[in-house]
Structures are given as structure tokens and as C-alpha cells.
Amino acid sequence: MAIPDDVQEYVEKNVKLMISQTETYLPFIKIAFPYSQNLADGVYNLIIGSALSVFVNQYAMRMKYPSAEDFAEFGRLTFKYREQIDKFFK
């Protein structure tokens, strides 16, 4: 079962919004967390955690549950943003 197109669209819009907000707050993030060994990992995890909530909520609104395959597809869908986030911290 593939992720429905509208669910995928909601997730990607959420990720893109969070990435744009990260870019805006980047100076603050770098100053606020000076001892963090890998800010990119922390920011990526925060963004994907938010996207996961959107993903699950979209299924819940349809009174459905995502399958293991849907979660795997979610992982592939969101992983493509990893490099974009890494670039902020290089």
C-alpha cells in the first residue's frame, strides 16, 4: 500500500516549512546550542519527528492505520531532506 498522495503532500509541506524555519533561525540555533556535537542530527530528528506526527494524524483523520510498509515509505520520503539540513551546518 502506497502512502496516499494527499498525505504525502501534507508531510512534504510540513518538512519544507520546518526547513525554511530552520534556515531563518540558524544563527540562534548555533548560538543556543554551542556544545552540541552534531546540530544537523538534532534538527533533522526534530523536523522528522514533527513530520511523523503529521503523517500519523493524516491517517487517523481517515480512521486508518499506517502499515509497516507505509512507515518504511515515510522514511524514504523524508530521508531525501537529510542532505539539505546537513548543508546548514557545514
mmCIF file of N, CA and C in Angstrom:
data_model
loop_
_atom_site.group_PDB
_atom_site.id
_atom_site.type_symbol
_atom_site.label_atom_id
_atom_site.label_comp_id
_atom_site.label_asym_id
_atom_site.label_seq_id
_atom_site.Cartn_x
_atom_site.Cartn_y
_atom_site.Cartn_z
ATOM 1 N N MET A 1 0.854 -1.180 0.000
ATOM 2 C CA MET A 1 0.000 0.000 0.000
ATOM 3 C C MET A 1 0.897 1.239 0.000
ATOM 4 N N ALA A 2 0.666 2.108 -0.927
ATOM 5 C CA ALA A 2 1.443 3.347 -1.013
ATOM 6 C C ALA A 2 0.792 4.432 -0.167
ATOM 7 N N ILE A 3 1.618 5.343 0.275
ATOM 8 C CA ILE A 3 1.087 6.485 1.025
ATOM 9 C C ILE A 3 0.185 7.274 0.078
ATOM 10 N N PRO A 4 -1.028 7.620 0.494
ATOM 11 C CA PRO A 4 -1.899 8.421 -0.365
ATOM 12 C C PRO A 4 -1.221 9.747 -0.734
ATOM 13 N N ASP A 5 -1.474 10.197 -1.950
ATOM 14 C CA ASP A 5 -0.829 11.413 -2.452
ATOM 15 C C ASP A 5 -1.062 12.619 -1.556
ATOM 16 N N ASP A 6 -2.277 12.771 -1.042
ATOM 17 C CA ASP A 6 -2.552 13.944 -0.213
ATOM 18 C C ASP A 6 -1.814 13.874 1.122
ATOM 19 N N VAL A 7 -1.632 12.685 1.670
ATOM 20 C CA VAL A 7 -0.867 12.528 2.910
ATOM 21 C C VAL A 7 0.594 12.869 2.639
ATOM 22 N N GLN A 8 1.116 12.356 1.539
ATOM 23 C CA GLN A 8 2.498 12.655 1.166
ATOM 24 C C GLN A 8 2.684 14.165 0.994
ATOM 25 N N GLU A 9 1.728 14.811 0.379
ATOM 26 C CA GLU A 9 1.796 16.266 0.167
ATOM 27 C C GLU A 9 1.816 17.013 1.502
ATOM 28 N N TYR A 10 0.959 16.622 2.442
ATOM 29 C CA TYR A 10 0.948 17.258 3.770
ATOM 30 C C TYR A 10 2.293 17.092 4.468
ATOM 31 N N VAL A 11 2.832 15.884 4.400
ATOM 32 C CA VAL A 11 4.114 15.608 5.060
ATOM 33 C C VAL A 11 5.215 16.455 4.440
ATOM 34 N N GLU A 12 5.291 16.473 3.122
ATOM 35 C CA GLU A 12 6.355 17.229 2.467
ATOM 36 C C GLU A 12 6.218 18.727 2.708
ATOM 37 N N LYS A 13 5.012 19.242 2.716
ATOM 38 C CA LYS A 13 4.824 20.663 3.024
ATOM 39 C C LYS A 13 5.294 20.977 4.437
ATOM 40 N N ASN A 14 5.006 20.076 5.374
ATOM 41 C CA ASN A 14 5.447 20.268 6.753
ATOM 42 C C ASN A 14 6.965 20.275 6.847
ATOM 43 N N VAL A 15 7.613 19.333 6.188
ATOM 44 C CA VAL A 15 9.074 19.248 6.212
ATOM 45 C C VAL A 15 9.681 20.504 5.591
ATOM 46 N N LYS A 16 9.175 20.918 4.456
ATOM 47 C CA LYS A 16 9.709 22.110 3.777
ATOM 48 C C LYS A 16 9.524 23.366 4.626
ATOM 49 N N LEU A 17 8.387 23.480 5.292
ATOM 50 C CA LEU A 17 8.157 24.621 6.186
ATOM 51 C C LEU A 17 9.159 24.610 7.330
ATOM 52 N N MET A 18 9.349 23.450 7.936
ATOM 53 C CA MET A 18 10.292 23.353 9.052
ATOM 54 C C MET A 18 11.721 23.652 8.589
ATOM 55 N N ILE A 19 12.084 23.218 7.403
ATOM 56 C CA ILE A 19 13.425 23.509 6.880
ATOM 57 C C ILE A 19 13.587 25.003 6.650
ATOM 58 N N SER A 20 12.574 25.641 6.107
ATOM 59 C CA SER A 20 12.677 27.092 5.888
ATOM 60 C C SER A 20 12.769 27.835 7.213
ATOM 61 N N GLN A 21 12.070 27.352 8.229
ATOM 62 C CA GLN A 21 12.166 27.972 9.548
ATOM 63 C C GLN A 21 13.544 27.735 10.158
ATOM 64 N N THR A 22 14.124 26.571 9.914
ATOM 65 C CA THR A 22 15.471 26.286 10.406
ATOM 66 C C THR A 22 16.459 27.275 9.811
ATOM 67 N N GLU A 23 16.328 27.535 8.540
ATOM 68 C CA GLU A 23 17.228 28.482 7.878
ATOM 69 C C GLU A 23 17.095 29.869 8.500
ATOM 70 N N THR A 24 15.889 30.252 8.834
ATOM 71 C CA THR A 24 15.646 31.550 9.451
ATOM 72 C C THR A 24 16.271 31.629 10.835
ATOM 73 N N TYR A 25 16.134 30.566 11.607
ATOM 74 C CA TYR A 25 16.619 30.564 12.987
ATOM 75 C C TYR A 25 18.040 30.029 13.145
ATOM 76 N N LEU A 26 18.721 29.773 12.050
ATOM 77 C CA LEU A 26 20.052 29.188 12.102
ATOM 78 C C LEU A 26 21.032 29.961 12.987
ATOM 79 N N PRO A 27 21.106 31.283 12.898
ATOM 80 C CA PRO A 27 22.030 31.995 13.801
ATOM 81 C C PRO A 27 21.724 31.727 15.275
ATOM 82 N N PHE A 28 20.455 31.702 15.626
ATOM 83 C CA PHE A 28 20.064 31.421 17.011
ATOM 84 C C PHE A 28 20.439 30.002 17.414
ATOM 85 N N ILE A 29 20.151 29.041 16.547
ATOM 86 C CA ILE A 29 20.416 27.632 16.850
ATOM 87 C C ILE A 29 21.901 27.412 17.139
ATOM 88 N N LYS A 30 22.757 28.023 16.326
ATOM 89 C CA LYS A 30 24.200 27.841 16.502
ATOM 90 C C LYS A 30 24.696 28.447 17.812
ATOM 91 N N ILE A 31 24.092 29.549 18.233
ATOM 92 C CA ILE A 31 24.499 30.190 19.491
ATOM 93 C C ILE A 31 23.870 29.481 20.689
ATOM 94 N N ALA A 32 22.623 29.081 20.566
ATOM 95 C CA ALA A 32 21.896 28.482 21.696
ATOM 96 C C ALA A 32 22.408 27.095 22.068
ATOM 97 N N PHE A 33 23.019 26.400 21.135
ATOM 98 C CA PHE A 33 23.482 25.035 21.385
ATOM 99 C C PHE A 33 24.972 24.894 21.054
ATOM 100 N N PRO A 34 25.823 25.651 21.739
ATOM 101 C CA PRO A 34 27.247 25.666 21.382
ATOM 102 C C PRO A 34 27.984 24.352 21.659
ATOM 103 N N TYR A 35 27.479 23.525 22.543
ATOM 104 C CA TYR A 35 28.187 22.295 22.914
ATOM 105 C C TYR A 35 27.678 21.060 22.196
ATOM 106 N N SER A 36 26.690 21.247 21.354
ATOM 107 C CA SER A 36 26.151 20.112 20.619
ATOM 108 C C SER A 36 27.187 19.617 19.623
ATOM 109 N N GLN A 37 27.388 18.309 19.588
ATOM 110 C CA GLN A 37 28.366 17.709 18.687
ATOM 111 C C GLN A 37 27.866 17.640 17.243
ATOM 112 N N ASN A 38 26.550 17.529 17.073
ATOM 113 C CA ASN A 38 26.015 17.424 15.724
ATOM 114 C C ASN A 38 24.630 18.063 15.671
ATOM 115 N N LEU A 39 24.615 19.359 15.418
ATOM 116 C CA LEU A 39 23.343 20.076 15.348
ATOM 117 C C LEU A 39 22.477 19.576 14.200
ATOM 118 N N ALA A 40 23.094 19.172 13.108
ATOM 119 C CA ALA A 40 22.321 18.697 11.962
ATOM 120 C C ALA A 40 21.468 17.494 12.346
ATOM 121 N N ASP A 41 22.032 16.563 13.118
ATOM 122 C CA ASP A 41 21.253 15.405 13.559
ATOM 123 C C ASP A 41 20.075 15.825 14.425
ATOM 124 N N GLY A 42 20.324 16.717 15.355
ATOM 125 C CA GLY A 42 19.255 17.175 16.240
ATOM 126 C C GLY A 42 18.138 17.861 15.475
ATOM 127 N N VAL A 43 18.504 18.732 14.561
ATOM 128 C CA VAL A 43 17.496 19.456 13.773
ATOM 129 C C VAL A 43 16.740 18.492 12.862
ATOM 130 N N TYR A 44 17.463 17.578 12.224
ATOM 131 C CA TYR A 44 16.805 16.594 11.360
ATOM 132 C C TYR A 44 15.806 15.765 12.162
ATOM 133 N N ASN A 45 16.215 15.301 13.328
ATOM 134 C CA ASN A 45 15.323 14.490 14.164
ATOM 135 C C ASN A 45 14.091 15.273 14.594
ATOM 136 N N LEU A 46 14.271 16.530 14.932
ATOM 137 C CA LEU A 46 13.140 17.381 15.319
ATOM 138 C C LEU A 46 12.158 17.549 14.153
ATOM 139 N N ILE A 47 12.698 17.830 12.976
ATOM 140 C CA ILE A 47 11.845 18.034 11.800
ATOM 141 C C ILE A 47 11.112 16.748 11.418
ATOM 142 N N ILE A 48 11.823 15.639 11.404
ATOM 143 C CA ILE A 48 11.194 14.372 11.008
ATOM 144 C C ILE A 48 10.206 13.909 12.080
ATOM 145 N N GLY A 49 10.488 14.199 13.349
ATOM 146 C CA GLY A 49 9.524 13.890 14.405
ATOM 147 C C GLY A 49 8.226 14.642 14.199
ATOM 148 N N SER A 50 8.334 15.903 13.826
ATOM 149 C CA SER A 50 7.144 16.696 13.534
ATOM 150 C C SER A 50 6.406 16.136 12.323
ATOM 151 N N ALA A 51 7.164 15.781 11.289
ATOM 152 C CA ALA A 51 6.554 15.221 10.076
ATOM 153 C C ALA A 51 5.878 13.882 10.374
ATOM 154 N N LEU A 52 6.471 13.087 11.257
ATOM 155 C CA LEU A 52 5.869 11.808 11.629
ATOM 156 C C LEU A 52 4.511 12.026 12.295
ATOM 157 N N SER A 53 4.424 13.031 13.120
ATOM 158 C CA SER A 53 3.149 13.365 13.764
ATOM 159 C C SER A 53 2.102 13.742 12.712
ATOM 160 N N VAL A 54 2.494 14.535 11.741
ATOM 161 C CA VAL A 54 1.584 14.919 10.652
ATOM 162 C C VAL A 54 1.152 13.665 9.889
ATOM 163 N N PHE A 55 2.095 12.790 9.603
ATOM 164 C CA PHE A 55 1.840 11.553 8.865
ATOM 165 C C PHE A 55 0.795 10.692 9.586
ATOM 166 N N VAL A 56 1.023 10.432 10.860
ATOM 167 C CA VAL A 56 0.107 9.592 11.640
ATOM 168 C C VAL A 56 -1.263 10.263 11.783
ATOM 169 N N ASN A 57 -1.270 11.571 12.005
ATOM 170 C CA ASN A 57 -2.542 12.294 12.150
ATOM 171 C C ASN A 57 -3.364 12.265 10.870
ATOM 172 N N GLN A 58 -2.702 12.323 9.733
ATOM 173 C CA GLN A 58 -3.435 12.262 8.465
ATOM 174 C C GLN A 58 -4.136 10.909 8.315
ATOM 175 N N TYR A 59 -3.494 9.847 8.731
ATOM 176 C CA TYR A 59 -4.148 8.535 8.704
ATOM 177 C C TYR A 59 -5.291 8.484 9.720
ATOM 178 N N ALA A 60 -5.051 9.026 10.904
ATOM 179 C CA ALA A 60 -6.079 8.993 11.949
ATOM 180 C C ALA A 60 -7.339 9.726 11.501
ATOM 181 N N MET A 61 -7.165 10.827 10.782
ATOM 182 C CA MET A 61 -8.340 11.575 10.296
ATOM 183 C C MET A 61 -9.147 10.750 9.299
ATOM 184 N N ARG A 62 -8.520 9.779 8.694
ATOM 185 C CA ARG A 62 -9.206 8.898 7.754
ATOM 186 C C ARG A 62 -9.679 7.609 8.428
ATOM 187 N N MET A 63 -9.480 7.531 9.751
ATOM 188 C CA MET A 63 -9.847 6.356 10.532
ATOM 189 C C MET A 63 -9.110 5.114 10.020
ATOM 190 N N LYS A 64 -7.819 5.289 9.691
ATOM 191 C CA LYS A 64 -6.978 4.197 9.211
ATOM 192 C C LYS A 64 -5.688 4.177 10.014
ATOM 193 N N TYR A 65 -4.966 3.094 9.874
ATOM 194 C CA TYR A 65 -3.648 2.954 10.491
ATOM 195 C C TYR A 65 -2.616 2.758 9.394
ATOM 196 N N PRO A 66 -1.481 3.441 9.497
ATOM 197 C CA PRO A 66 -0.427 3.174 8.502
ATOM 198 C C PRO A 66 0.172 1.793 8.731
ATOM 199 N N SER A 67 0.519 1.150 7.654
ATOM 200 C CA SER A 67 1.133 -0.180 7.740
ATOM 201 C C SER A 67 2.646 -0.028 7.926
ATOM 202 N N ALA A 68 3.320 -1.149 8.166
ATOM 203 C CA ALA A 68 4.784 -1.130 8.270
ATOM 204 C C ALA A 68 5.391 -0.634 6.960
ATOM 205 N N GLU A 69 4.790 -1.009 5.859
ATOM 206 C CA GLU A 69 5.246 -0.554 4.544
ATOM 207 C C GLU A 69 5.089 0.964 4.408
ATOM 208 N N ASP A 70 3.986 1.507 4.929
ATOM 209 C CA ASP A 70 3.766 2.954 4.893
ATOM 210 C C ASP A 70 4.843 3.693 5.693
ATOM 211 N N PHE A 71 5.206 3.134 6.862
ATOM 212 C CA PHE A 71 6.258 3.754 7.670
ATOM 213 C C PHE A 71 7.599 3.698 6.951
ATOM 214 N N ALA A 72 7.868 2.583 6.275
ATOM 215 C CA ALA A 72 9.115 2.471 5.511
ATOM 216 C C ALA A 72 9.142 3.497 4.390
ATOM 217 N N GLU A 73 8.019 3.671 3.723
ATOM 218 C CA GLU A 73 7.934 4.667 2.655
ATOM 219 C C GLU A 73 8.084 6.074 3.222
ATOM 220 N N PHE A 74 7.531 6.330 4.392
ATOM 221 C CA PHE A 74 7.705 7.618 5.060
ATOM 222 C C PHE A 74 9.197 7.883 5.291
ATOM 223 N N GLY A 75 9.917 6.865 5.734
ATOM 224 C CA GLY A 75 11.356 7.004 5.955
ATOM 225 C C GLY A 75 12.092 7.360 4.681
ATOM 226 N N ARG A 76 11.745 6.719 3.592
ATOM 227 C CA ARG A 76 12.387 7.030 2.304
ATOM 228 C C ARG A 76 12.020 8.433 1.841
ATOM 229 N N LEU A 77 10.771 8.799 2.053
ATOM 230 C CA LEU A 77 10.287 10.122 1.649
ATOM 231 C C LEU A 77 11.024 11.234 2.390
ATOM 232 N N THR A 78 11.218 11.069 3.679
ATOM 233 C CA THR A 78 11.819 12.134 4.480
ATOM 234 C C THR A 78 13.339 12.127 4.443
ATOM 235 N N PHE A 79 13.945 10.978 4.152
ATOM 236 C CA PHE A 79 15.409 10.901 4.148
ATOM 237 C C PHE A 79 16.030 11.816 3.098
ATOM 238 N N LYS A 80 15.287 12.082 2.023
ATOM 239 C CA LYS A 80 15.840 12.922 0.959
ATOM 240 C C LYS A 80 16.118 14.351 1.425
ATOM 241 N N TYR A 81 15.573 14.746 2.578
ATOM 242 C CA TYR A 81 15.805 16.090 3.111
ATOM 243 C C TYR A 81 17.030 16.148 4.025
ATOM 244 N N ARG A 82 17.611 15.004 4.329
ATOM 245 C CA ARG A 82 18.754 14.938 5.256
ATOM 246 C C ARG A 82 19.927 15.798 4.783
ATOM 247 N N GLU A 83 20.298 15.656 3.533
ATOM 248 C CA GLU A 83 21.440 16.403 2.996
ATOM 249 C C GLU A 83 21.187 17.912 3.017
ATOM 250 N N GLN A 84 19.960 18.299 2.744
ATOM 251 C CA GLN A 84 19.603 19.721 2.749
ATOM 252 C C GLN A 84 19.818 20.314 4.140
ATOM 253 N N ILE A 85 19.474 19.576 5.176
ATOM 254 C CA ILE A 85 19.654 20.045 6.543
ATOM 255 C C ILE A 85 21.145 20.048 6.910
ATOM 256 N N ASP A 86 21.869 19.016 6.480
ATOM 257 C CA ASP A 86 23.311 18.964 6.754
ATOM 258 C C ASP A 86 24.025 20.205 6.226
ATOM 259 N N LYS A 87 23.615 20.690 5.072
ATOM 260 C CA LYS A 87 24.280 21.837 4.442
ATOM 261 C C LYS A 87 24.214 23.087 5.318
ATOM 262 N N PHE A 88 23.187 23.214 6.147
ATOM 263 C CA PHE A 88 23.076 24.384 7.031
ATOM 264 C C PHE A 88 24.225 24.460 8.011
ATOM 265 N N PHE A 89 24.789 23.335 8.362
ATOM 266 C CA PHE A 89 25.759 23.270 9.465
ATOM 267 C C PHE A 89 27.191 23.015 8.986
ATOM 268 N N LYS A 90 27.439 23.195 7.711
ATOM 269 C CA LYS A 90 28.792 22.993 7.183
ATOM 270 C C LYS A 90 29.442 24.307 6.868
#
